[in-house]
CSV table of C-alpha atoms in Angstrom, one decimal:
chain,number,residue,atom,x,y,z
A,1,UNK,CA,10.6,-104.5,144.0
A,2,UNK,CA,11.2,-108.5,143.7
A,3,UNK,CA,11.2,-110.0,147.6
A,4,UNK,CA,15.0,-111.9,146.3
A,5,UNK,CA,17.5,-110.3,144.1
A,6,UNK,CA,20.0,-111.8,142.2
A,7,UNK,CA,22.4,-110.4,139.9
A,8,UNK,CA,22.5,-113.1,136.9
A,9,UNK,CA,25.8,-113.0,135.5
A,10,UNK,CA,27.2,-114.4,133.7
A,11,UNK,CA,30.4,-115.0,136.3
A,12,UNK,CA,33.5,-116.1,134.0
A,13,UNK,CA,36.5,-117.3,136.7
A,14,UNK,CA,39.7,-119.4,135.7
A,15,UNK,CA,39.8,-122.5,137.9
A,16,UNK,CA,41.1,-121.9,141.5
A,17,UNK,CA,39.8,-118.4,141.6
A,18,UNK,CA,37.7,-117.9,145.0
A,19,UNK,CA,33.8,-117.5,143.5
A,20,UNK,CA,31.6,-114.5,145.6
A,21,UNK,CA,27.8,-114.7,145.0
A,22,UNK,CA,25.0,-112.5,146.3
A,23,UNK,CA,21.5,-112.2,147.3
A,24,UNK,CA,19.9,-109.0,148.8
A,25,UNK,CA,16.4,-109.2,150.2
A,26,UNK,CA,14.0,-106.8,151.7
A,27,UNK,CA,11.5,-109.1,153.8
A,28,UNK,CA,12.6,-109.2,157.0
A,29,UNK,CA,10.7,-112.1,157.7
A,30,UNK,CA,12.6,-114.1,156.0
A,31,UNK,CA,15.0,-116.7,158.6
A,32,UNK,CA,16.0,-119.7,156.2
A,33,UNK,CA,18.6,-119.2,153.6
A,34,UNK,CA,19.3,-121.7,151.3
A,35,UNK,CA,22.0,-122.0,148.3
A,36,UNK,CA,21.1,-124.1,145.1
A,37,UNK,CA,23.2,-125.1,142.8
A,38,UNK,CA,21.3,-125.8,139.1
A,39,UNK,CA,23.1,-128.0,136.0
A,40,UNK,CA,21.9,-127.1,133.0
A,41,UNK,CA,18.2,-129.3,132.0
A,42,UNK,CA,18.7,-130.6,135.8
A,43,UNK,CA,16.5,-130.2,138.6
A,44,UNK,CA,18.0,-127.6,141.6
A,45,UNK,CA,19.7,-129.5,144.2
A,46,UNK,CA,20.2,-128.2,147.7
A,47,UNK,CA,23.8,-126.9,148.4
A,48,UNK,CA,23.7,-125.0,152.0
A,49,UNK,CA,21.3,-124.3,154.3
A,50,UNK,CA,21.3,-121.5,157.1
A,51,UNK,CA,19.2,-120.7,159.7
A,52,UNK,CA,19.2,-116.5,160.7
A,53,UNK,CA,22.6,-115.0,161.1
A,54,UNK,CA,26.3,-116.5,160.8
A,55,UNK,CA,28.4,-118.3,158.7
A,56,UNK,CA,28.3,-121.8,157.8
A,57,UNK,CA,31.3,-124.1,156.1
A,58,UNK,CA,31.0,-127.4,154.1
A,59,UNK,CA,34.2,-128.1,152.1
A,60,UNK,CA,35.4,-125.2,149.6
A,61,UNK,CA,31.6,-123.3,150.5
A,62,UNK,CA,30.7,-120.9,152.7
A,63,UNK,CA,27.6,-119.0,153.3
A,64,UNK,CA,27.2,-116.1,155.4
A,65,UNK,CA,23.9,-114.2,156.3
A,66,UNK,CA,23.7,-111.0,157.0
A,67,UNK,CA,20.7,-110.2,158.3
A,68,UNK,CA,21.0,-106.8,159.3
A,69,UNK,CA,22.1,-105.6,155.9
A,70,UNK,CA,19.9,-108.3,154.4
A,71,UNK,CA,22.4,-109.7,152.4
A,72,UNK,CA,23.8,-113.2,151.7
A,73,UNK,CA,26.6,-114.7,150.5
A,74,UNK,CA,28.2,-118.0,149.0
A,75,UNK,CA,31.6,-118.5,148.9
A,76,UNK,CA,33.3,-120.9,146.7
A,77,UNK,CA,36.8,-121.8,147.3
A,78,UNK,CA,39.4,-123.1,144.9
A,79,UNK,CA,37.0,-123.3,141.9
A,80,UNK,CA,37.0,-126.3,139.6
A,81,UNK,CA,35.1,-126.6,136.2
A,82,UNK,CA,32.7,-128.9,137.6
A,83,UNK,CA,31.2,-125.8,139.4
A,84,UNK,CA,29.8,-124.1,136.4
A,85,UNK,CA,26.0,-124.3,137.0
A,86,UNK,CA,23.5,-122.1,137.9
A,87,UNK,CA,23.5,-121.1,141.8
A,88,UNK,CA,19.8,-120.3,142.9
A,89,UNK,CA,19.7,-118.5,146.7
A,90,UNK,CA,16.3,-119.3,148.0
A,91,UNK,CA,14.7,-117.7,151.5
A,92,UNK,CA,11.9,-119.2,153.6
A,93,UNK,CA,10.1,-117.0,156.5
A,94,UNK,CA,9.8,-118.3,160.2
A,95,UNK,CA,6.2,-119.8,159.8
A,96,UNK,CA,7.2,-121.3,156.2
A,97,UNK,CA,4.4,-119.4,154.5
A,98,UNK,CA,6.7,-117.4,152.8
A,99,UNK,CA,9.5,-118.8,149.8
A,100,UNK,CA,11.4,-117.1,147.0
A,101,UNK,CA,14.0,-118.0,145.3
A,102,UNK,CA,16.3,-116.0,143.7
A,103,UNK,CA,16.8,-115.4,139.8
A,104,UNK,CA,19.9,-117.4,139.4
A,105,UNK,CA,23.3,-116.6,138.8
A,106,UNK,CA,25.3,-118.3,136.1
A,107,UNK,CA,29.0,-119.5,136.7
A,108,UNK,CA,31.5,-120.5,134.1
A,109,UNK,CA,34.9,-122.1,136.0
A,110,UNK,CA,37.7,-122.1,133.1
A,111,UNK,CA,39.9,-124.4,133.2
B,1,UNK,CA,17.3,-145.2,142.0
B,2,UNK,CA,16.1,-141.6,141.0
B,3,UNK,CA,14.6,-139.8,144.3
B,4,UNK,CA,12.5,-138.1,142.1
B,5,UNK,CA,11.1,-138.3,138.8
B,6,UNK,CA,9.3,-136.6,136.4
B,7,UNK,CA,7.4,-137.9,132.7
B,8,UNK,CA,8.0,-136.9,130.8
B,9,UNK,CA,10.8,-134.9,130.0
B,10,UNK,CA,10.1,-133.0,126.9
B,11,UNK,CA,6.4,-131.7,126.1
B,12,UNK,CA,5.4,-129.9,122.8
B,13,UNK,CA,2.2,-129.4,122.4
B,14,UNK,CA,-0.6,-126.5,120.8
B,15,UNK,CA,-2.1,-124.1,122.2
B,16,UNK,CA,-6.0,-125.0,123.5
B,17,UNK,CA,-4.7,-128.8,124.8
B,18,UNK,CA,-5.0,-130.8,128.2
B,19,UNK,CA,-1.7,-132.2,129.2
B,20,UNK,CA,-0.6,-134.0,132.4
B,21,UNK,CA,2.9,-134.1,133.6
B,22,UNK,CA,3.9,-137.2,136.2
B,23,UNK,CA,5.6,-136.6,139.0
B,24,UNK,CA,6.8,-139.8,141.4
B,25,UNK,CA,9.3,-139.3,144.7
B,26,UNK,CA,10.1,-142.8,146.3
B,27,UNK,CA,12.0,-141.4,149.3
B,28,UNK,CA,9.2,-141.6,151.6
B,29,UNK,CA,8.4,-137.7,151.7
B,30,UNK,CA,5.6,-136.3,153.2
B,31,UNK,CA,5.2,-133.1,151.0
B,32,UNK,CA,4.8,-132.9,147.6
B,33,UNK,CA,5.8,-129.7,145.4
B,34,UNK,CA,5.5,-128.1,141.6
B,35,UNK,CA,7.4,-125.0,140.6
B,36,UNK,CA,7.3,-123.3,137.1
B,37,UNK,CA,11.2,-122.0,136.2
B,38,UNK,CA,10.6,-119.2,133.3
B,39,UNK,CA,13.4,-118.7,130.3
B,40,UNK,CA,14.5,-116.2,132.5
B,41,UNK,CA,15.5,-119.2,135.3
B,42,UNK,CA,13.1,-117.9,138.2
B,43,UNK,CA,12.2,-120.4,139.9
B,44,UNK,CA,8.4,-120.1,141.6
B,45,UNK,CA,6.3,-122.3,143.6
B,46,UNK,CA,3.2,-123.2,142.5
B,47,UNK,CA,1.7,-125.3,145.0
B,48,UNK,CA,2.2,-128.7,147.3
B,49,UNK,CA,0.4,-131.3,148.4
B,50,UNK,CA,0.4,-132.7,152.2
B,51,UNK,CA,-1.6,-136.1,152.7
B,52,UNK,CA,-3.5,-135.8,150.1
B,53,UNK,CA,-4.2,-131.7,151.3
B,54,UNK,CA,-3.5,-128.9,149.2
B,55,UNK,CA,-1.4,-126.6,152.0
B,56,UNK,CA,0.1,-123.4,149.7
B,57,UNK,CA,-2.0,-122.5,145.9
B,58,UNK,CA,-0.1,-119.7,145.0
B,59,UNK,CA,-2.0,-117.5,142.6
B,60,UNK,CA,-1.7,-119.8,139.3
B,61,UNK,CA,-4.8,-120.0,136.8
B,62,UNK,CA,-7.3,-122.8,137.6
B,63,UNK,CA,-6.6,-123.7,134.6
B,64,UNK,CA,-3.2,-125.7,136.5
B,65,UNK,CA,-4.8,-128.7,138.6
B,66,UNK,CA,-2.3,-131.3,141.1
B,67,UNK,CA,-3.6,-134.1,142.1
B,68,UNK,CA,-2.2,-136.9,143.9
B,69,UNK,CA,-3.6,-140.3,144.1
B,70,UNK,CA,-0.8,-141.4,146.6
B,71,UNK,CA,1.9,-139.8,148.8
B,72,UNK,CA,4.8,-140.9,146.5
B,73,UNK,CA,2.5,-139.4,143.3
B,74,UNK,CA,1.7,-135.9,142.4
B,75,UNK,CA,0.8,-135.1,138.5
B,76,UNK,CA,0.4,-131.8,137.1
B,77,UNK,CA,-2.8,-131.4,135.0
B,78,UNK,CA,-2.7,-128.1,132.7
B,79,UNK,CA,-6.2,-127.2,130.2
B,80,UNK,CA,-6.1,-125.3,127.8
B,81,UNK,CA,-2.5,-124.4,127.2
B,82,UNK,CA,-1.5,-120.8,126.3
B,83,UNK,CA,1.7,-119.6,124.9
B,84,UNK,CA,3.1,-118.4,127.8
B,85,UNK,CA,2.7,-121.7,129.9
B,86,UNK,CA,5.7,-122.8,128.3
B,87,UNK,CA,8.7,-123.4,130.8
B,88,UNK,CA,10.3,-126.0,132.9
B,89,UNK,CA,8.4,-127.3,135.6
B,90,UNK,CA,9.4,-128.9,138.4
B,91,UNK,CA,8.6,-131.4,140.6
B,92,UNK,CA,9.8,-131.5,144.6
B,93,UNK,CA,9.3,-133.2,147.6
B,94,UNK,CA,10.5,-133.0,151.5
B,95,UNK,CA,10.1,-134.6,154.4
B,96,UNK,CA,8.5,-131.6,156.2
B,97,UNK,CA,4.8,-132.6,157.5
B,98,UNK,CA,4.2,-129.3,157.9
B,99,UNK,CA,5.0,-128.4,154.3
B,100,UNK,CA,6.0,-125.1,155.5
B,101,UNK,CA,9.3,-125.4,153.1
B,102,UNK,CA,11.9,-125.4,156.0
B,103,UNK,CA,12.5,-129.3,155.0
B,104,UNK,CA,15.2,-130.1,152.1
B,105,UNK,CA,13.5,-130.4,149.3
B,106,UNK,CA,14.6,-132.6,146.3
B,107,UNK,CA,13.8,-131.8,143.0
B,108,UNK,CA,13.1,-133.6,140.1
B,109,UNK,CA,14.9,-133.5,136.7
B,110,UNK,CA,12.5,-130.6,135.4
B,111,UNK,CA,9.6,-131.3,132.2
B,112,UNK,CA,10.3,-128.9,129.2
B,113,UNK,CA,7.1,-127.6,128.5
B,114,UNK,CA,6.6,-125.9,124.7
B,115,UNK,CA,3.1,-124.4,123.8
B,116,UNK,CA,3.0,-123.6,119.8
């Protein structure tokens, strides 16, 4: 069983729909939670970072943590074409040792 | 200014060569890091470099060297190339002294590695 995973889409929306991703895990170690978003041939950049449980807001994202279910989430409200990329979710453990990322999954926001 | 660069971008090469990939950050960072992304887009870290200190070497072949002559530098060395060293590797770096990965990290624009 893969530590992070990911379904990889492809996600096909039409612009203003609200995007739901997900990441399941199974090391409970894991206290960091991090969102990615990837352009295609571009480097991953950081989107939102979480530390343990709760639910964190910047703009039209949201992520939640769930750490009792081990499950994560990244909203994305009011979805424009220029959010078509690859979203990576990426965990870290409490003593740092420990860091997967997730497979990917690809969005497509029709305009 | 680019954060952090990579040279070069595209690499096609046969099977049996050395190659080195360049990686520069000019933001200052402490910690240095390469990932390999697969066709399949996972994304896994390979090692990073501290002061001059390797701190994680996950299980890659020795055939995969990092060496950093400076804090803002660390290249990639790779002998003898197999098929199935081609994929996008990445170059990272955060401000974490720890290099425990709880730092942002900012990645570079990727190398497209080919092995024929």
């Amino acid at each position: 069983q893969k530590e992070v995973e990911q379904d990889p889409g492809p996600l096909s929306v039409p612009e203003g729909a609200i995007v739901s991703l997900n990441c399941t895990y199974s090391n409970s170690a894991f206290q960091y939670f991090m969102w990615y978003r990837q352009y295609s041939r571009k480097g991953p950049e950081l989107l939102m970072y979480t530390y343990s449980s709760g639910n964190k807001e910047d703009g039209r994202f949201t992520a939640q943590v769930d750490k009792s279910s081990k499950y994560i989430s990244l909203f994305i409200r009011d979805s424009q074409p220029s959010d078509s990329a690859t979203y990576l979710c990426a965990m870290i453990s409490n003593t740092g040792n420990q860091f997967y990322f997730g497979t990917g999954t690809s969005l497509t926001v029709i305009p | 200014d680019t954060a952090v660069s990579q040279t070069p971008k595209y690499l096609v090469t046969q099977m049996g060569n050395d190659k080195s990939i360049k990686c520069e950050q000019n933001l200052g960072h402490d910690t240095m890091y390469w990932y390999k992304q697969d066709s399949k887009k996972f994304l896994k870290i390979m090692f990073s470099y501290n002061n001059k200190e390797l701190i994680i070497n996950e299980t890659v072949p020795n055939r995969f060297s990092p060496k950093s002559p400076d804090k803002a530098h660390l290249n990639l060395h790779i002998n003898s190339l197999e098929l199935g060293d081609s994929a996008v590797y990445f170059c990272a770096s955060s401000q974490d002294p720890q290099g425990s990965h709880t730092d942002t990290q900012y990645f570079g624009p990727g190398t497209r590695l080919t092995v024929l």
